[in-house]
Tab-separated table of C-alpha atoms in Angstrom:
chain	number	residue	atom	x	y	z
R	1	ARG	CA	103.850	124.007	91.064
R	2	GLN	CA	101.918	125.557	89.599
R	3	ILE	CA	101.305	124.236	86.163
R	4	VAL	CA	99.802	121.465	88.593
R	5	ARG	CA	97.146	123.459	90.140
R	6	ILE	CA	95.843	124.881	86.627
R	7	LEU	CA	95.777	121.290	85.392
R	8	ASN	CA	93.369	120.660	88.638
R	9	ALA	CA	91.797	123.214	88.139
R	10	ASP	CA	90.468	123.003	85.411
R	11	SER	CA	89.202	119.289	85.934
R	12	ILE	CA	92.205	117.815	83.864
R	13	ALA	CA	92.428	114.133	83.929
R	14	PRO	CA	96.093	112.964	85.247
R	15	PRO	CA	97.813	109.806	83.804
R	16	GLY	CA	96.097	107.897	86.544
R	17	ALA	CA	92.722	108.547	85.461
R	18	ARG	CA	93.364	105.541	83.547
R	19	TRP	CA	94.024	103.443	86.352
R	20	LEU	CA	90.812	100.746	86.492
R	21	ASN	CA	89.243	100.642	90.061
R	22	LYS	CA	91.355	103.962	91.962
R	23	THR	CA	89.574	106.709	93.454
R	24	THR	CA	92.397	108.072	95.015
R	25	ARG	CA	94.181	111.035	94.950
R	26	GLN	CA	96.823	109.785	93.001
R	27	ALA	CA	94.247	108.642	90.103
R	28	ARG	CA	91.488	112.143	90.193
R	29	THR	CA	94.776	114.618	90.147
R	30	TRP	CA	97.806	115.574	89.416
R	31	SER	CA	100.678	115.873	90.899
R	32	TYR	CA	104.402	117.975	91.450
R	33	THR	CA	105.984	115.073	90.611
R	34	ALA	CA	104.386	114.006	87.214
R	35	VAL	CA	105.649	117.696	85.501
R	36	VAL	CA	109.338	117.406	86.995
R	37	GLY	CA	109.590	113.807	86.660
R	38	HIS	CA	112.598	112.016	86.005
R	39	ARG	CA	115.117	114.107	83.732
R	40	ARG	CA	117.813	111.105	82.868
R	41	LEU	CA	114.738	108.932	82.311
R	42	GLY	CA	112.844	111.647	80.575
R	43	LYS	CA	109.622	110.963	82.131
R	44	GLY	CA	107.840	114.194	83.201
R	45	ILE	CA	105.679	116.867	81.540
R	46	LEU	CA	109.043	118.969	81.952
R	47	ASN	CA	111.041	116.373	80.343
R	48	ASN	CA	109.167	114.593	76.939
R	49	ARG	CA	111.030	114.993	74.701
R	50	LEU	CA	108.309	113.739	72.446
R	51	TYR	CA	106.942	118.055	72.747
R	52	ILE	CA	110.383	118.669	70.137
R	53	GLY	CA	109.496	116.266	68.003
R	54	LYS	CA	111.449	113.321	69.172
R	55	ALA	CA	109.268	109.743	70.090
R	56	ALA	CA	111.368	107.606	71.968
R	57	TRP	CA	111.151	103.588	72.263
R	58	ASN	CA	113.013	100.892	74.492
R	59	ARG	CA	113.226	103.175	77.327
R	60	SER	CA	111.925	100.541	80.000
R	61	GLN	CA	111.172	96.673	80.576
R	62	TRP	CA	109.235	94.673	83.189
R	63	MET	CA	111.279	91.395	83.735
R	64	ARG	CA	109.934	88.403	85.206
R	65	ASP	CA	111.783	86.401	88.040
R	66	PRO	CA	110.830	83.039	86.593
R	67	ASP	CA	111.327	81.759	91.212
R	68	THR	CA	108.529	84.359	92.240
R	69	LYS	CA	106.369	85.016	89.109
R	70	ARG	CA	107.064	88.376	90.208
R	71	TYR	CA	107.792	91.712	87.208
R	72	SER	CA	109.959	94.113	87.907
R	73	TYR	CA	110.578	97.462	85.983
R	74	ARG	CA	113.742	97.910	84.572
R	75	VAL	CA	115.447	101.507	82.974
R	76	ARG	CA	117.300	99.792	79.759
R	77	PRO	CA	121.095	100.937	79.238
R	78	ARG	CA	120.958	104.043	77.162
R	79	GLU	CA	122.895	102.964	74.247
R	80	GLU	CA	119.512	100.789	73.497
R	81	TRP	CA	117.303	103.607	73.235
R	82	VAL	CA	115.385	103.769	70.140
R	83	GLU	CA	114.678	107.295	69.288
R	84	VAL	CA	113.324	108.799	65.804
R	85	ASP	CA	112.703	112.062	64.051
R	86	ALA	CA	108.766	112.862	64.647
R	87	PRO	CA	107.826	116.717	64.101
R	88	GLU	CA	104.609	116.839	63.054
R	89	LEU	CA	104.541	116.341	67.002
R	90	ARG	CA	106.438	119.263	68.004
R	91	ILE	CA	104.339	121.244	70.054
R	92	ILE	CA	107.348	124.059	71.384
R	93	SER	CA	110.492	125.808	69.731
R	94	ASP	CA	114.202	124.018	70.559
R	95	ASP	CA	115.453	127.514	72.432
R	96	LEU	CA	111.880	127.166	74.757
R	97	TRP	CA	112.513	123.401	75.343
R	98	GLN	CA	116.420	124.277	76.467
R	99	ARG	CA	115.682	127.393	78.599
R	100	ALA	CA	112.969	124.755	80.558
R	101	GLN	CA	115.513	122.157	81.047
R	102	THR	CA	118.356	124.437	82.339
R	103	ARG	CA	115.796	125.633	84.880
R	104	ALA	CA	114.918	122.276	85.963
R	105	ILE	CA	118.344	120.965	86.760
R	106	THR	CA	119.056	124.576	88.603
R	107	ALA	CA	115.935	124.196	90.845
R	108	SER	CA	116.785	119.956	91.170
R	109	MET	CA	120.205	120.164	92.607
R	110	THR	CA	119.295	123.154	94.838
R	111	ALA	CA	115.814	120.379	96.157
R	112	GLY	CA	117.969	117.423	95.718
R	113	THR	CA	120.185	119.012	98.370
R	114	GLU	CA	118.172	120.177	100.820
R	115	SER	CA	116.430	116.575	100.273
R	116	LYS	CA	119.112	114.419	101.077
R	117	ARG	CA	120.343	117.317	104.023
R	118	ASN	CA	117.178	116.760	105.539
R	119	VAL	CA	116.844	112.735	105.847
R	120	GLY	CA	116.202	111.357	109.252
R	121	LYS	CA	117.267	115.041	111.025
R	122	TYR	CA	114.261	116.759	112.388
R	123	LEU	CA	112.751	114.656	115.562
R	124	LEU	CA	108.645	115.380	114.579
R	125	SER	CA	109.221	113.870	110.382
R	126	GLY	CA	106.734	111.474	109.347
R	127	PHE	CA	104.612	112.160	112.423
R	128	VAL	CA	103.001	115.164	111.213
R	129	LYS	CA	99.766	114.616	108.820
R	130	CYS	CA	96.682	117.297	107.177
R	131	ALA	CA	94.133	117.177	109.342
R	132	VAL	CA	91.895	118.600	106.641
R	133	CYS	CA	92.868	115.497	103.842
R	134	GLY	CA	94.896	113.388	105.744
R	135	GLY	CA	98.127	113.597	104.297
R	136	SER	CA	102.382	113.635	105.291
R	137	TYR	CA	103.768	116.872	106.426
R	138	ILE	CA	106.824	117.835	104.951
R	139	LYS	CA	109.293	119.988	105.928
R	140	THR	CA	109.966	123.141	103.427
R	141	ASN	CA	113.260	125.661	104.752
R	142	HIS	CA	112.325	125.653	108.241
R	143	SER	CA	108.540	124.835	108.028
R	144	TYR	CA	106.151	121.646	108.222
R	145	ARG	CA	103.574	122.494	105.267
R	146	CYS	CA	101.000	120.100	103.850
R	147	GLY	CA	102.749	117.795	100.900
R	148	THR	CA	99.130	117.363	99.359
R	149	HIS	CA	98.676	120.948	99.113
R	150	ARG	CA	102.003	121.763	97.988
R	151	ASN	CA	101.892	119.558	95.492
R	152	ARG	CA	98.575	119.097	94.056
R	153	GLY	CA	97.229	122.779	94.750
R	154	GLU	CA	94.218	124.222	96.860
R	155	MET	CA	91.658	122.415	94.732
R	156	VAL	CA	92.491	119.024	95.918
R	157	CYS	CA	93.364	120.405	99.832
R	158	THR	CA	92.964	123.474	101.241
R	159	ASN	CA	94.788	123.233	104.334
R	160	SER	CA	97.703	125.901	104.109
R	161	ARG	CA	98.580	126.161	107.317
R	162	GLY	CA	102.415	126.100	107.769
R	163	ILE	CA	104.174	126.049	111.485
R	164	THR	CA	108.345	126.080	112.143
R	165	VAL	CA	109.980	123.256	113.227
R	166	GLU	CA	111.290	124.568	116.258
R	167	ARG	CA	107.937	125.901	117.258
R	168	LEU	CA	106.434	122.111	116.686
R	169	ASP	CA	108.937	120.966	118.681
R	170	ARG	CA	108.002	123.036	121.893
R	171	ALA	CA	104.560	122.732	121.105
R	172	VAL	CA	104.912	119.041	121.277
R	173	ILE	CA	107.415	118.135	124.147
R	174	ALA	CA	104.888	120.756	126.664
R	175	ALA	CA	101.610	119.198	125.826
R	176	LEU	CA	103.735	115.335	126.417
R	177	ARG	CA	104.650	117.151	130.093
R	178	GLN	CA	102.006	118.346	130.908
R	179	GLN	CA	99.832	115.431	129.311
R	180	LEU	CA	101.836	113.381	131.702
R	181	TYR	CA	102.544	115.664	134.776
R	182	THR	CA	98.599	115.009	136.002
R	183	PRO	CA	98.683	112.812	139.304
R	184	GLU	CA	96.416	110.375	137.424
R	185	HIS	CA	98.987	110.055	134.703
R	186	LEU	CA	101.942	109.216	136.923
R	187	GLY	CA	100.184	107.204	139.099
R	188	THR	CA	99.814	104.837	135.857
R	189	ILE	CA	103.471	105.265	134.586
R	190	ILE	CA	104.668	104.017	138.520
R	191	GLY	CA	102.249	101.019	138.023
R	192	TYR	CA	104.142	100.557	134.488
R	193	VAL	CA	107.396	100.434	136.147
R	194	ARG	CA	106.322	98.651	139.348
R	195	ASP	CA	105.534	95.893	136.795
R	196	GLU	CA	108.476	95.482	134.260
R	197	LEU	CA	110.629	95.623	137.912
R	198	MET	CA	109.007	92.932	139.784
R	199	LEU	CA	108.873	90.652	136.375
R	200	LEU	CA	112.721	91.521	136.255
R	201	ALA	CA	112.611	90.510	140.213
R	202	LYS	CA	111.543	87.420	138.693
R	203	ARG	CA	113.495	86.792	136.098
R	204	ASP	CA	117.112	87.192	138.505
R	205	ASP	CA	115.312	84.847	141.261
R	206	HIS	CA	115.337	81.605	138.792
R	207	GLY	CA	119.223	82.675	138.231
R	208	PRO	CA	120.202	80.532	141.008
R	209	THR	CA	118.037	77.682	139.980
R	210	ASP	CA	119.641	77.201	136.451
R	211	GLN	CA	122.757	77.044	137.833
R	212	SER	CA	122.187	74.925	140.462
R	213	LYS	CA	120.779	72.729	137.303
R	214	ALA	CA	122.949	72.898	135.413
R	215	LEU	CA	125.729	72.144	138.019
R	216	ARG	CA	123.716	68.620	138.771
R	217	GLU	CA	123.807	67.616	134.757
R	218	VAL	CA	127.324	68.304	134.752
R	219	GLU	CA	128.166	66.572	137.549
R	220	VAL	CA	126.027	63.518	135.873
R	221	GLU	CA	127.802	63.721	132.430
R	222	ILE	CA	131.040	63.635	134.444
R	223	GLU	CA	129.925	60.486	136.420
R	224	HIS	CA	128.608	58.323	133.477
R	225	ILE	CA	132.011	59.472	131.073
R	226	LYS	CA	133.829	58.182	134.591
R	227	THR	CA	131.963	54.673	134.384
R	228	ALA	CA	133.065	54.339	130.660
R	229	VAL	CA	136.424	55.117	131.237
R	230	LYS	CA	136.691	51.872	134.253
R	231	MET	CA	134.894	49.410	131.945
R	232	GLY	CA	138.508	49.845	129.473
R	233	LYS	CA	136.607	52.441	126.992
R	234	ALA	CA	139.442	54.830	127.403
R	235	THR	CA	139.365	56.744	124.121
R	236	GLU	CA	141.164	59.460	123.443
R	237	SER	CA	138.159	61.335	122.790
R	238	LEU	CA	136.521	59.891	125.841
R	239	LEU	CA	139.164	61.414	128.337
R	240	GLU	CA	138.671	64.994	125.767
R	241	MET	CA	135.160	65.158	127.169
R	242	LEU	CA	135.943	64.514	130.457
R	243	GLU	CA	138.335	66.807	130.530
R	244	ASP	CA	135.593	69.570	129.189
R	245	ALA	CA	133.385	68.140	131.764
R	246	ASP	CA	135.440	68.606	134.001
R	247	ARG	CA	136.375	72.313	133.211
R	248	ARG	CA	132.966	73.286	133.152
R	249	HIS	CA	131.925	71.419	136.612
R	250	GLN	CA	134.560	73.482	138.304
R	251	ALA	CA	132.995	77.038	136.812
R	252	LEU	CA	129.662	75.744	137.701
R	253	VAL	CA	131.317	75.584	140.998
R	254	ALA	CA	133.259	78.565	141.433
R	255	GLY	CA	129.753	80.772	140.449
R	256	GLN	CA	127.864	79.404	143.192
R	257	ASP	CA	130.811	80.296	145.917
R	258	ARG	CA	131.088	83.671	144.426
R	259	PRO	CA	129.090	85.844	146.531
R	260	ARG	CA	125.859	86.737	145.476
R	261	PRO	CA	124.711	90.195	144.687
R	262	GLN	CA	121.416	91.278	146.985
R	263	GLU	CA	118.054	89.298	146.009
R	264	PRO	CA	116.290	90.933	143.395
R	265	GLN	CA	112.767	91.005	146.067
R	266	ALA	CA	114.768	92.898	149.076
R	267	ARG	CA	116.317	95.287	145.835
R	268	LEU	CA	112.918	95.585	144.495
R	269	GLN	CA	111.297	96.282	147.697
R	270	ARG	CA	113.948	99.157	148.708
R	271	VAL	CA	113.600	101.194	145.045
R	272	LEU	CA	109.666	100.658	145.158
R	273	ALA	CA	110.015	103.537	148.329
R	274	ASP	CA	111.762	106.469	145.838
R	275	LEU	CA	110.142	105.132	142.277
R	276	PRO	CA	108.018	107.690	142.376
R	277	ALA	CA	110.676	110.603	142.403
R	278	ARG	CA	112.690	108.029	139.839
R	279	VAL	CA	110.006	108.017	137.582
R	280	GLN	CA	109.797	112.021	137.733
R	281	ALA	CA	113.384	112.316	137.393
R	282	CYS	CA	113.389	110.598	133.940
R	283	LEU	CA	109.794	112.279	132.904
R	284	GLU	CA	111.690	115.961	133.578
R	285	ASP	CA	114.852	114.997	131.488
R	286	LEU	CA	112.074	115.189	128.772
R	287	GLU	CA	113.919	118.353	126.011
R	288	THR	CA	117.201	116.372	126.598
R	289	LEU	CA	116.223	112.792	125.333
R	290	LEU	CA	113.839	114.660	122.599
R	291	SER	CA	116.558	117.008	121.466
R	292	VAL	CA	118.487	117.215	118.784
R	293	LYS	CA	121.858	115.698	119.743
R	294	GLN	CA	119.718	112.464	119.982
R	295	ILE	CA	117.449	112.697	117.352
R	296	GLU	CA	117.530	108.871	116.442
R	297	GLN	CA	116.708	108.103	119.996
R	298	GLY	CA	113.888	110.662	120.561
R	299	ARG	CA	112.154	109.688	117.832
R	300	SER	CA	112.183	105.484	118.761
R	301	ILE	CA	110.510	106.872	122.250
R	302	LEU	CA	108.069	109.288	120.396
R	303	SER	CA	106.984	106.408	117.995
R	304	ASN	CA	105.780	105.163	120.763
R	305	LEU	CA	104.148	107.706	122.520
R	306	ILE	CA	102.935	109.586	119.342
R	307	ARG	CA	100.844	107.834	116.567
R	308	GLU	CA	100.683	110.758	114.500
R	309	ILE	CA	100.326	114.581	115.226
R	310	ARG	CA	97.624	116.486	113.155
R	311	ILE	CA	97.651	120.576	112.435
R	312	HIS	CA	94.170	121.927	111.146
R	313	SER	CA	93.729	124.700	109.114
R	314	ASP	CA	93.254	127.008	111.889
R	315	GLY	CA	96.259	126.700	113.418
R	316	THR	CA	95.398	124.083	116.217
R	317	ALA	CA	97.484	120.859	116.558
R	318	GLU	CA	96.542	117.558	117.785
R	319	ILE	CA	98.265	114.579	118.725
R	320	CYS	CA	97.389	111.176	118.509
R	321	GLY	CA	98.605	108.510	120.864
R	322	ASP	CA	98.870	105.906	123.779
R	323	LEU	CA	99.752	106.886	127.042
R	324	HIS	CA	101.386	102.822	127.368
R	325	GLY	CA	103.656	104.168	125.252
R	326	VAL	CA	105.737	105.132	127.620
R	327	LEU	CA	106.670	103.129	129.457
R	328	SER	CA	109.055	103.517	126.803
R	329	LEU	CA	110.693	107.119	127.954
R	330	VAL	CA	111.332	105.928	131.515
R	331	THR	CA	112.750	102.380	130.560
R	332	GLN	CA	114.917	103.104	127.799
R	333	GLU	CA	116.423	106.357	129.309
R	334	LYS	CA	118.165	104.127	132.431
R	335	SER	CA	119.242	100.698	133.001
R	336	SER	CA	117.953	98.253	134.557
R	337	LEU	CA	120.839	98.528	137.272
R	338	TRP	CA	119.589	102.213	137.656
R	339	TRP	CA	115.616	101.634	138.770
R	340	LEU	CA	117.083	98.429	141.438
R	341	GLY	CA	119.142	101.064	142.834
R	342	GLU	CA	122.563	99.177	141.798
R	343	GLU	CA	123.131	102.162	140.208
R	344	ASP	CA	124.436	106.039	140.597
R	345	SER	CA	121.886	108.049	139.334
R	346	ASN	CA	123.514	111.254	139.528
R	347	PRO	CA	127.552	109.182	138.347
R	348	ARG	CA	128.883	113.106	137.022
């Protein structure tokens, strides 16, 4: 990273500067990954064997798909590589090269283990952005830090502000609760849930109608089959069709005779009376819902509530989101039976 800071501070053009019509950070500045590169493929400054007088060809190729006409990058097997001595290009000694390789291998093993261990582990991973450069904040050790500042240096992004994972999680949850618990927002949330319940009740009202329609259709089917049998067409396949239709008819009749649950509209009217209390019960459980034990569900819900969290260089954080997404918070946690009063709100 110190090498990258020096290169960017001296305005030395990176490889991406050769790209046409590119004005992004990637095209104008050096990145930590350009230095570290890929050890197995021999890419990056620290892995460039040209510095020890070894020139290589035939390491990779672009393959064209005959169907899609697209090109894909493919690394050739190591035995197909062509490497020749070019002593006139050597700029460092073998001893310095070996010491650098040993140190890079040790560092990559530690960083690789940490990276794999952190994938999908944290509640706010992917949501945290830098308010200065717009880049992503990445987790390093126990804190989030601007990836651009860390990998490209202060010449590219001046935001060196870091924040611990635990502190940011607490702050975001507290901010969400404070925002959601205003009378105006609680009223809006209750309105969202009420609309969803009315749609659910309307959908359930169609159940008996659909069942009656299916019963009429199977009765007509049975009559047609019986007519064909009376006309002397009692084939084996026709009799099997009659038997199958009769089974479906019996099942539909049994379904109609079964005691029907309370009408959806009646359930809806009953539950609307204590709907505010039910919504508040869901919101009060915010920490549990967004805890590490339920990280996947918590991230799914946050994706509906939050677009991004911007960290400013003065230490302040800005949450950008949409209140409409809170509907997922109060519908994913509880089933439709709970909202309609058919399930105990506290079964334990």
